[in-house]
PDB file of C-alpha atoms and ligand atoms in Angstrom:
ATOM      1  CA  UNK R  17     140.211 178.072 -18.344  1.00  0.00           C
ATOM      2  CA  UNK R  18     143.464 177.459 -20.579  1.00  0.00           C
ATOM      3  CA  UNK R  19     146.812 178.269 -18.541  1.00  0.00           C
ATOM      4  CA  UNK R  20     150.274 177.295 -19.497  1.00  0.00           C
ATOM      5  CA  UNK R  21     153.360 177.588 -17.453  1.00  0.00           C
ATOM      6  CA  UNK R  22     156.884 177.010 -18.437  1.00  0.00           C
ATOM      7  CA  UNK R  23     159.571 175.255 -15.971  1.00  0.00           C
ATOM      8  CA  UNK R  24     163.043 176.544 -17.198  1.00  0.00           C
ATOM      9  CA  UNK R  25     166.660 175.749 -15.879  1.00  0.00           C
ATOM     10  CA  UNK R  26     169.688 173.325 -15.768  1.00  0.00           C
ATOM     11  CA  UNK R  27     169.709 169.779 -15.766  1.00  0.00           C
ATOM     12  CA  UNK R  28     169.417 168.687 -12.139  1.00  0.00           C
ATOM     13  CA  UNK R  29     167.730 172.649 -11.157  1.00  0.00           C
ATOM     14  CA  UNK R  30     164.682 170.255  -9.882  1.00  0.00           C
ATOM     15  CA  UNK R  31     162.659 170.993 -12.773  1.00  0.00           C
ATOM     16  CA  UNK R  32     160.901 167.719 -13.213  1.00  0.00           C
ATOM     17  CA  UNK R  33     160.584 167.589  -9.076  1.00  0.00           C
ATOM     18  CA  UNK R  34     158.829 170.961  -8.121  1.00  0.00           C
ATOM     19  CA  UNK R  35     156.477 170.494 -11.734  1.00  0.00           C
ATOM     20  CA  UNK R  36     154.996 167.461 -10.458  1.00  0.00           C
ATOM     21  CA  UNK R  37     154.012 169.530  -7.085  1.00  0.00           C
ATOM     22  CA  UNK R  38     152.705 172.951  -8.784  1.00  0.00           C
ATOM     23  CA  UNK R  39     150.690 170.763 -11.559  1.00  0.00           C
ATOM     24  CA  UNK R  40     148.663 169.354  -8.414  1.00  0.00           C
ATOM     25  CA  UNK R  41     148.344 172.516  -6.473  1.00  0.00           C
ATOM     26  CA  UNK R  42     147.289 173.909 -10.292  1.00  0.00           C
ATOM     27  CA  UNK R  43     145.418 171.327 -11.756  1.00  0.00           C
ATOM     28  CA  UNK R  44     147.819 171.202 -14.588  1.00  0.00           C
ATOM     29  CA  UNK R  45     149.037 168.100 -16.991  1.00  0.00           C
ATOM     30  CA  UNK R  46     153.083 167.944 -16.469  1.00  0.00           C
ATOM     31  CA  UNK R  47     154.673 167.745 -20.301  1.00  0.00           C
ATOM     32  CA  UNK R  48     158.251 166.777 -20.308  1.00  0.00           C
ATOM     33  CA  UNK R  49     159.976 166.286 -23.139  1.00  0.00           C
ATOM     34  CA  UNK R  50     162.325 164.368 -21.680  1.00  0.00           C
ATOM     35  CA  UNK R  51     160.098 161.972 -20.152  1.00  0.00           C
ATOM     36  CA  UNK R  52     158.004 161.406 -23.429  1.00  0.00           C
ATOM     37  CA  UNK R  53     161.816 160.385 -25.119  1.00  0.00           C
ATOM     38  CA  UNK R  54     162.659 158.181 -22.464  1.00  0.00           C
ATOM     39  CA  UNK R  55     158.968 156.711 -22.939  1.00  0.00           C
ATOM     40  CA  UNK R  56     159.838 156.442 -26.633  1.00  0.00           C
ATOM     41  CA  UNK R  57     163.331 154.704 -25.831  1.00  0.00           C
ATOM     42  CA  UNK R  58     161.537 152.363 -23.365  1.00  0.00           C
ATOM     43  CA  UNK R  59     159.597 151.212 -26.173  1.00  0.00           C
ATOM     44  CA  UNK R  60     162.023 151.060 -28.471  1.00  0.00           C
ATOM     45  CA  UNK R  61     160.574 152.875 -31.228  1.00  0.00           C
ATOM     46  CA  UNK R  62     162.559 154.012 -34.470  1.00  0.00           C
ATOM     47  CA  UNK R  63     162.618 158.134 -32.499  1.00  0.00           C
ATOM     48  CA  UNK R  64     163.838 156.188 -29.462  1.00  0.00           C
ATOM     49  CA  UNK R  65     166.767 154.303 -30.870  1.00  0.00           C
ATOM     50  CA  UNK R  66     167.739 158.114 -32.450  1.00  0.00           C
ATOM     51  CA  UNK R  67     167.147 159.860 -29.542  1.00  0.00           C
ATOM     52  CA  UNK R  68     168.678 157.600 -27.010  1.00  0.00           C
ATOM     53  CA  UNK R  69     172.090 158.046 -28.503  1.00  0.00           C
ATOM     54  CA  UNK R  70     171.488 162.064 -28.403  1.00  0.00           C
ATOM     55  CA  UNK R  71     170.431 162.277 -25.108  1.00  0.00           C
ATOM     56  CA  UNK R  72     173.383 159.870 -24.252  1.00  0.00           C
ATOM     57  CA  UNK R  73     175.758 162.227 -25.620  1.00  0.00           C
ATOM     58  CA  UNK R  74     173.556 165.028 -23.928  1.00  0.00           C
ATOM     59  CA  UNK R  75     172.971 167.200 -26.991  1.00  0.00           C
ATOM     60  CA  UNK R  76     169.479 168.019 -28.129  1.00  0.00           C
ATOM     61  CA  UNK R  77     166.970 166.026 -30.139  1.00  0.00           C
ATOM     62  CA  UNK R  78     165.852 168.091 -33.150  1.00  0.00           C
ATOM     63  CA  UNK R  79     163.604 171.250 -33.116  1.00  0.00           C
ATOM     64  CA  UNK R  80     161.541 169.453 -35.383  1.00  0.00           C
ATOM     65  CA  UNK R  81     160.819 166.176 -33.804  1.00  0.00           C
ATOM     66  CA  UNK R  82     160.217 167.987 -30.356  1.00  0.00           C
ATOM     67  CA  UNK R  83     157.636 170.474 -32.016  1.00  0.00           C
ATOM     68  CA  UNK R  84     156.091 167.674 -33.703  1.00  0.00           C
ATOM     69  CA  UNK R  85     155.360 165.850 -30.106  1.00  0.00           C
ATOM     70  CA  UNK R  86     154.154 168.906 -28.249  1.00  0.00           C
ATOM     71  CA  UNK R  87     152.009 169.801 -30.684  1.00  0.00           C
ATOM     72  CA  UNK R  88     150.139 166.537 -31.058  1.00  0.00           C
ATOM     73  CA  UNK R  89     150.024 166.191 -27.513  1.00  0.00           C
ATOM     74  CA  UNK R  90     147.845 169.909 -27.283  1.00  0.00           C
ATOM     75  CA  UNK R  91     146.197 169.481 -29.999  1.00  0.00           C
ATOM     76  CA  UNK R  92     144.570 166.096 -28.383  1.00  0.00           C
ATOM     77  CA  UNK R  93     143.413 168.346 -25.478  1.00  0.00           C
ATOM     78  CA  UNK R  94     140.069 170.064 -24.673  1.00  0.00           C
ATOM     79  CA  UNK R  95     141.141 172.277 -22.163  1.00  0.00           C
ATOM     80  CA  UNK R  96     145.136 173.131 -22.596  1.00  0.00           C
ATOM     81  CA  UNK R  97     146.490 173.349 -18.771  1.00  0.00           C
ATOM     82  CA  UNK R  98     150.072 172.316 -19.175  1.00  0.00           C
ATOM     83  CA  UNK R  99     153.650 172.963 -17.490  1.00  0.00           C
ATOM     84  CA  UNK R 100     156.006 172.573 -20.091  1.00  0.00           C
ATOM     85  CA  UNK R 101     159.241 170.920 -18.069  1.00  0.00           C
ATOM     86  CA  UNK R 102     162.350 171.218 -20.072  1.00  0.00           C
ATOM     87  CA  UNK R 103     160.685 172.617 -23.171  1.00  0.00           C
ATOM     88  CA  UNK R 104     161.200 174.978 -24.980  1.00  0.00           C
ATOM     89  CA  UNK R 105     164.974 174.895 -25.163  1.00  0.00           C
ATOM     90  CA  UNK R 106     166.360 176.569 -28.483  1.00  0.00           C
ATOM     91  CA  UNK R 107     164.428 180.111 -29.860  1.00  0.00           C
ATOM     92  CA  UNK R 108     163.152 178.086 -32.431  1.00  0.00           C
ATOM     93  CA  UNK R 109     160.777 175.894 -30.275  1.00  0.00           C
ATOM     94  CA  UNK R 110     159.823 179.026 -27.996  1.00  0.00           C
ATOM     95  CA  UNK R 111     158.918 180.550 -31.362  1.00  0.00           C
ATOM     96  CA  UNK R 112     156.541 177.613 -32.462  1.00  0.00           C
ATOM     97  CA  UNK R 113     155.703 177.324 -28.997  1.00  0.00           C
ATOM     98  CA  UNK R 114     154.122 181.149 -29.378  1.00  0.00           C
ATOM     99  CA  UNK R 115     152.444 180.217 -32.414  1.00  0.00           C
ATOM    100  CA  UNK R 116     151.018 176.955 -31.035  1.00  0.00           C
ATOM    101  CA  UNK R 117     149.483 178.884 -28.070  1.00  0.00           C
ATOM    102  CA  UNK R 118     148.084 181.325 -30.132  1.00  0.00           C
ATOM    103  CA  UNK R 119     146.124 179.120 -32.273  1.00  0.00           C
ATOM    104  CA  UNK R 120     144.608 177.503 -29.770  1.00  0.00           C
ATOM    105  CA  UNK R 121     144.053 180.542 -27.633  1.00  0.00           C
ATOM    106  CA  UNK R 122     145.975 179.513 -24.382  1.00  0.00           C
ATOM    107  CA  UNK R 123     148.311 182.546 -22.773  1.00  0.00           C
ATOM    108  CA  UNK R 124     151.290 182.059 -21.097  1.00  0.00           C
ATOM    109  CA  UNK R 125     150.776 182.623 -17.587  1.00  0.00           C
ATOM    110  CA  UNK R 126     154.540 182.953 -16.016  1.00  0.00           C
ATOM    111  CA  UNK R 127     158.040 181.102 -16.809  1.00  0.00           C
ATOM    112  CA  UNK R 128     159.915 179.906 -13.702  1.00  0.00           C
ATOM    113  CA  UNK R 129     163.488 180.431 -14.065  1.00  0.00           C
ATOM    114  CA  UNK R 130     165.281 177.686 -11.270  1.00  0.00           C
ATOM    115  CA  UNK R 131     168.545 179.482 -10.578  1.00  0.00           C
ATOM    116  CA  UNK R 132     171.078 176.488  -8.986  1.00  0.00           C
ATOM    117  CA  UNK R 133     174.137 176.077  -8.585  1.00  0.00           C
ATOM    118  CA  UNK R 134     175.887 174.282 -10.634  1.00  0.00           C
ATOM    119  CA  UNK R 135     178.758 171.962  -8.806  1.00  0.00           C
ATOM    120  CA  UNK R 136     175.686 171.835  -6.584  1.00  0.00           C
ATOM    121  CA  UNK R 137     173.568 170.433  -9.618  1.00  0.00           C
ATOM    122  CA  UNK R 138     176.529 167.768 -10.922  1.00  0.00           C
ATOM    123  CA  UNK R 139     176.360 166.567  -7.212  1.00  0.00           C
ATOM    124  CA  UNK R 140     172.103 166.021  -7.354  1.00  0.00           C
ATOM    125  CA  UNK R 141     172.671 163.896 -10.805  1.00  0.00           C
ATOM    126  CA  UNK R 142     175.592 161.675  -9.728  1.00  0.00           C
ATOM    127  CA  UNK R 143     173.563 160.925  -6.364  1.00  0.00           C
ATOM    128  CA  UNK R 144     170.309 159.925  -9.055  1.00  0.00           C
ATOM    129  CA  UNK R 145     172.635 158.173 -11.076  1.00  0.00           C
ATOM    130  CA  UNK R 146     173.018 155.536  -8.084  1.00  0.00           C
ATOM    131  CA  UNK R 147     169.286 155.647  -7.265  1.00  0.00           C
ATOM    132  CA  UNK R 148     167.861 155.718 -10.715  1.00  0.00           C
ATOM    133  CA  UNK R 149     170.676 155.166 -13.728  1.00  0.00           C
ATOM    134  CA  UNK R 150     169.570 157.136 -15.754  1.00  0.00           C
ATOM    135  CA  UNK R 151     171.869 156.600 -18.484  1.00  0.00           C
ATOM    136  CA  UNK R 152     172.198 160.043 -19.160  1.00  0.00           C
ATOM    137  CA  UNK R 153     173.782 161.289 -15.497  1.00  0.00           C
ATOM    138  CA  UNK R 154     177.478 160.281 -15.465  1.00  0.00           C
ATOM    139  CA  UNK R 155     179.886 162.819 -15.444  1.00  0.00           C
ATOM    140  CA  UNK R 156     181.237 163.607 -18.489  1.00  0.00           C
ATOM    141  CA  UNK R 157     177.249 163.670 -19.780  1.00  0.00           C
ATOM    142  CA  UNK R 158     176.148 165.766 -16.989  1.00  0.00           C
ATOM    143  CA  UNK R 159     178.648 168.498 -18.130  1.00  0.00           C
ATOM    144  CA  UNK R 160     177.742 168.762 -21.750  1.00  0.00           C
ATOM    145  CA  UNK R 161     174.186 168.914 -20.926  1.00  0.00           C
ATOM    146  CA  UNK R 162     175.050 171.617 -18.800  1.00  0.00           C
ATOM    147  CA  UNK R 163     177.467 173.576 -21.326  1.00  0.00           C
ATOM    148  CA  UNK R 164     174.372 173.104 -23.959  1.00  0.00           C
ATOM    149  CA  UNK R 165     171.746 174.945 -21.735  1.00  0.00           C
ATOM    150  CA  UNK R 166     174.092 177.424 -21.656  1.00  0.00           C
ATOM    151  CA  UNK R 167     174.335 178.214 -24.703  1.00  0.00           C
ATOM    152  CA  UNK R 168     171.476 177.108 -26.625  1.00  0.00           C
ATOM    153  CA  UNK R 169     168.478 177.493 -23.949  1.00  0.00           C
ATOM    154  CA  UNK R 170     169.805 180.237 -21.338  1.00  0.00           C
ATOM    155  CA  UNK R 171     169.377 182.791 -23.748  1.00  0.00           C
ATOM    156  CA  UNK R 172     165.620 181.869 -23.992  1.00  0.00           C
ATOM    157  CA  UNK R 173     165.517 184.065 -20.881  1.00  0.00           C
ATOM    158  CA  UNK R 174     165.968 187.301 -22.909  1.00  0.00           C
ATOM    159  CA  UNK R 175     163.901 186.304 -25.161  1.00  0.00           C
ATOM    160  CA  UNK R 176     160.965 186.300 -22.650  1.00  0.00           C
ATOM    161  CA  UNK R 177     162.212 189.068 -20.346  1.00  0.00           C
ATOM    162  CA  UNK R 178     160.311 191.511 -22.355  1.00  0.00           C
ATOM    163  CA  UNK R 179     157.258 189.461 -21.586  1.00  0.00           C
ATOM    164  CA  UNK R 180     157.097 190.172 -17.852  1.00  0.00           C
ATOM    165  CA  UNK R 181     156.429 186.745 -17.135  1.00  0.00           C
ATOM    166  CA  UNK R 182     159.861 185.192 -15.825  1.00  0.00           C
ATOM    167  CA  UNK R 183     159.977 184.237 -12.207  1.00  0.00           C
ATOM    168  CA  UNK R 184     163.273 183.616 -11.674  1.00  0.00           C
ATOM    169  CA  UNK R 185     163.932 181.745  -8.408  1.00  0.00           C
ATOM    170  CA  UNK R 186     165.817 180.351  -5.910  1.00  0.00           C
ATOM    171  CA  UNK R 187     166.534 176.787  -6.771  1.00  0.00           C
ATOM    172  CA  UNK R 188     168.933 175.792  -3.614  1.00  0.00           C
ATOM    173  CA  UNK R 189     167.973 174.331  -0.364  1.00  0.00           C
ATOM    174  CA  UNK R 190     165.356 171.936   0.391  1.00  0.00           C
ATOM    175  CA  UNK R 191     162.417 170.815  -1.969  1.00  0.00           C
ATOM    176  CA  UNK R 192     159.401 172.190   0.161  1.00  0.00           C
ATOM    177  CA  UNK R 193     161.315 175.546   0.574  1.00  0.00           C
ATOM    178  CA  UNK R 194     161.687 176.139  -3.481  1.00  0.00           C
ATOM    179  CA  UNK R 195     158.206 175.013  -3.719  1.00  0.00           C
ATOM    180  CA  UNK R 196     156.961 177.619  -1.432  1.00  0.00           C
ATOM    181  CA  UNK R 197     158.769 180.242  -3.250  1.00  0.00           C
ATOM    182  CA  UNK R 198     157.668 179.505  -6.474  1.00  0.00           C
ATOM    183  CA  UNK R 199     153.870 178.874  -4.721  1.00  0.00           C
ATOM    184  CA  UNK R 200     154.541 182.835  -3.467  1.00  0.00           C
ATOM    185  CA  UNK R 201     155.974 183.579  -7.084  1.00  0.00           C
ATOM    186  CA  UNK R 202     152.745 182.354  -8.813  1.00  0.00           C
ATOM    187  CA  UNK R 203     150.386 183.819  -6.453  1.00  0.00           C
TER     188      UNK R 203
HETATM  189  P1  LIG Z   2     165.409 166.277 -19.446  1.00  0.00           P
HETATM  190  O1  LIG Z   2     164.774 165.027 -19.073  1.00  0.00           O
HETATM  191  O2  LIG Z   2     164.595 167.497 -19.563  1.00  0.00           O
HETATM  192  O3  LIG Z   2     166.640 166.494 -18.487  1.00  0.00           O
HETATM  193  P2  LIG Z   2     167.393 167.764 -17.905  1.00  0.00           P
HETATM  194  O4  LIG Z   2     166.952 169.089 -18.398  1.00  0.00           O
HETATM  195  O5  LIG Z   2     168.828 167.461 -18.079  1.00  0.00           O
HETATM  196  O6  LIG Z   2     167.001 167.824 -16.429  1.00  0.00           O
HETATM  197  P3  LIG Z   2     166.730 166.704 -15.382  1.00  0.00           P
HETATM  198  O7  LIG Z   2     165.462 166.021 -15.673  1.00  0.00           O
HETATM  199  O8  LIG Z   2     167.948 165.876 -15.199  1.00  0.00           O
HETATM  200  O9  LIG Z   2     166.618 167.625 -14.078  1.00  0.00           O
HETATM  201  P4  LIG Z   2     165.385 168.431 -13.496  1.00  0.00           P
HETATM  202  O10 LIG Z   2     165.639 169.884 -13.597  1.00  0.00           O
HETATM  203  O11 LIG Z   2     164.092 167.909 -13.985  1.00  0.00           O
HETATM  204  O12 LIG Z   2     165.573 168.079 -11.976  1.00  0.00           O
HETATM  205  P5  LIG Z   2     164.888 166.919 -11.094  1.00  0.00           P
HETATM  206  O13 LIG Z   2     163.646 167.433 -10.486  1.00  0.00           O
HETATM  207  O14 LIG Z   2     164.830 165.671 -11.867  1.00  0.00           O
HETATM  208  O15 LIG Z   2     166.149 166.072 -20.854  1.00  0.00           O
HETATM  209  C1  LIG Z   2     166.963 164.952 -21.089  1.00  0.00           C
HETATM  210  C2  LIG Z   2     167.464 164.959 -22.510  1.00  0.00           C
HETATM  211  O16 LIG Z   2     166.352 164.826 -23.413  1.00  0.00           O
HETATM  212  C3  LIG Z   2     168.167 166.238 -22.977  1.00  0.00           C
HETATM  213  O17 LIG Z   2     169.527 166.232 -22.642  1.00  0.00           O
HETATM  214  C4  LIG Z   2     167.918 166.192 -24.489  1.00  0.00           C
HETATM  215  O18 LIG Z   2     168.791 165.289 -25.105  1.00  0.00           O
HETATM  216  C5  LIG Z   2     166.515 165.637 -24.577  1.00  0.00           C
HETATM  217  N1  LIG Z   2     165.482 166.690 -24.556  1.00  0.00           N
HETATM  218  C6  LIG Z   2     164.508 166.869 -23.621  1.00  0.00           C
HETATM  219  N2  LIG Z   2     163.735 167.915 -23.906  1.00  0.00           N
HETATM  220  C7  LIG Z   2     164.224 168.434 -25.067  1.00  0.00           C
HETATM  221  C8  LIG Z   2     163.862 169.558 -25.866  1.00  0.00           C
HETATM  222  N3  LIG Z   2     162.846 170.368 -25.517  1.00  0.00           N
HETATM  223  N4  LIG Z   2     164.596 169.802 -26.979  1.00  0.00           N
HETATM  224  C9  LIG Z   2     165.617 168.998 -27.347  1.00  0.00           C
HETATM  225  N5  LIG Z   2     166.012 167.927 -26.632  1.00  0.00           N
HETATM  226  C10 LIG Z   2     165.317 167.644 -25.490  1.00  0.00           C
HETATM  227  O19 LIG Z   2     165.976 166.793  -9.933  1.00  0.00           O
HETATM  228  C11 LIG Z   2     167.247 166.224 -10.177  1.00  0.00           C
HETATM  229  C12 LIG Z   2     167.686 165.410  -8.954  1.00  0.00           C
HETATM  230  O20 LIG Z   2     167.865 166.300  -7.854  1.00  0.00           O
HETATM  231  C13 LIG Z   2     166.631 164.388  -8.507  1.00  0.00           C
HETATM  232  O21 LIG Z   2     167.292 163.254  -8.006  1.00  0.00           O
HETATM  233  C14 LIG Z   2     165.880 165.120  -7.377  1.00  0.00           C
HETATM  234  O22 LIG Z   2     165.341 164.243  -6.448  1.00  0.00           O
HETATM  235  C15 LIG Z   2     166.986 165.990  -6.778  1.00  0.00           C
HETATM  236  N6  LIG Z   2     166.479 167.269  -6.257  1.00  0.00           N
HETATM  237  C16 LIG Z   2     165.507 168.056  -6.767  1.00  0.00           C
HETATM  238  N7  LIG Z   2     165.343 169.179  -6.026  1.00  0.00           N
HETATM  239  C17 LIG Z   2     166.269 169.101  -5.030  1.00  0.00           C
HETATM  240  C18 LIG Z   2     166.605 169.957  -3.929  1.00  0.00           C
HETATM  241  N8  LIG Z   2     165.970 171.134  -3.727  1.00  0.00           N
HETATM  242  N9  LIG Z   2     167.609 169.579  -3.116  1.00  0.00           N
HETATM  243  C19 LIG Z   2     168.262 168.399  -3.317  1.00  0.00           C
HETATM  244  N10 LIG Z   2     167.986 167.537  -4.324  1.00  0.00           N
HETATM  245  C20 LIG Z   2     166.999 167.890  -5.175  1.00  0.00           C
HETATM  246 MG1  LIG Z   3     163.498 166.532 -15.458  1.00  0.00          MG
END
């Protein structure tokens, strides 16, 4: 049976951490769109050299190009089970987003809204920036991708609070406790 679920919230909210958990309690496939960029950067291909100095600068890569790789990864799928981490982020990719679930007959089953935070958050991504480096969690970056969700992907939440489906949840504390209440929010 087709299910979707959408993982919403700041850089750092633990997205990316809490989807890889409810994808194996669901038997879902995880699709981040930031992962698949940082795949395309890894290999160096021509959207990777483009993209690398966007997410650098921690704006967002264009509507188009991120529509373009979500919808070839559904449309490769038989059955379409997918959390959508960090997408969509701008009305015009929840729009196509709508339309791309419609045509291939797969409802939205709930958005989870990871309220953090956000000195809190800032903290999280300069302690992975000594772990991992990503390039992308300094400072100065951490901030502007914070000011963008803000104010190009918060408002994504009233645009599907008429839906019923947001589950907006506690983000702070430990891992296993926000994973439990989003387990008792999905229920
Ligand atoms: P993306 O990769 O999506 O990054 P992000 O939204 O900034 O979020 P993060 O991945 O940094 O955080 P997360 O919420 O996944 O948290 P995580 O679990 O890792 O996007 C990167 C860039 O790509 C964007 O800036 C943009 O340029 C581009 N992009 C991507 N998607 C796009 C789209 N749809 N449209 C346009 N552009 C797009 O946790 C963070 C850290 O905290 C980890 O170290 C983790 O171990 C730790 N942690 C997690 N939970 C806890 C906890 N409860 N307590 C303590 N530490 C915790
Ligand atoms: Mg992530």
């Amino acid at each position: 049976m087709n299910e979707t679920l959408i993982f919403m919230g700041p850089p750092g909210a633990g997205k990316g951490t809490q989807a890889t958990k409810i994808c194996e309690n669901r038997q879902l496939k995880q699709l981040s769109t930031g992962d698949m960029l940082r795949d395309h950067v890894r290999r160096g291909t021509d959207l990777g050299v483009q993209a690398k100095q966007i997410m650098d600068a921690g704006k967002l890569v264009s509507d188009d190009v991120i529509i373009g790789m979500v919808r070839a990864e559904l449309q490769q799928m038989a059955d379409i089970r997918v959390l959508f981490d960090g997408f969509p982020r701008t009305t015009a990719q929840a729009q196509a987003l709508d339309q791309l679930l419609q045509e291939l007959h797969a409802p939205l089953y709930a958005v989870v809204l990871l309220e953090v935070d956000e000195e809190a958050v800032v903290q999280r991504l300069l302690k992975r920036a000594e772990i991992e480096g990503r390039s992308d969690d300094n400072e100065a970056t951490i901030r502007k991708r914070l000011s963008v969700y803000n104010e190009q992907t918060s408002p994504l939440i009233g645009y599907y609070a008429g839906t019923g489906k947001i589950k907006k949840i506690d983000g702070m504390g430990t891992v296993q406790e926000v994973e439990q209440r989003i387990k008792e929010a999905l229920a």
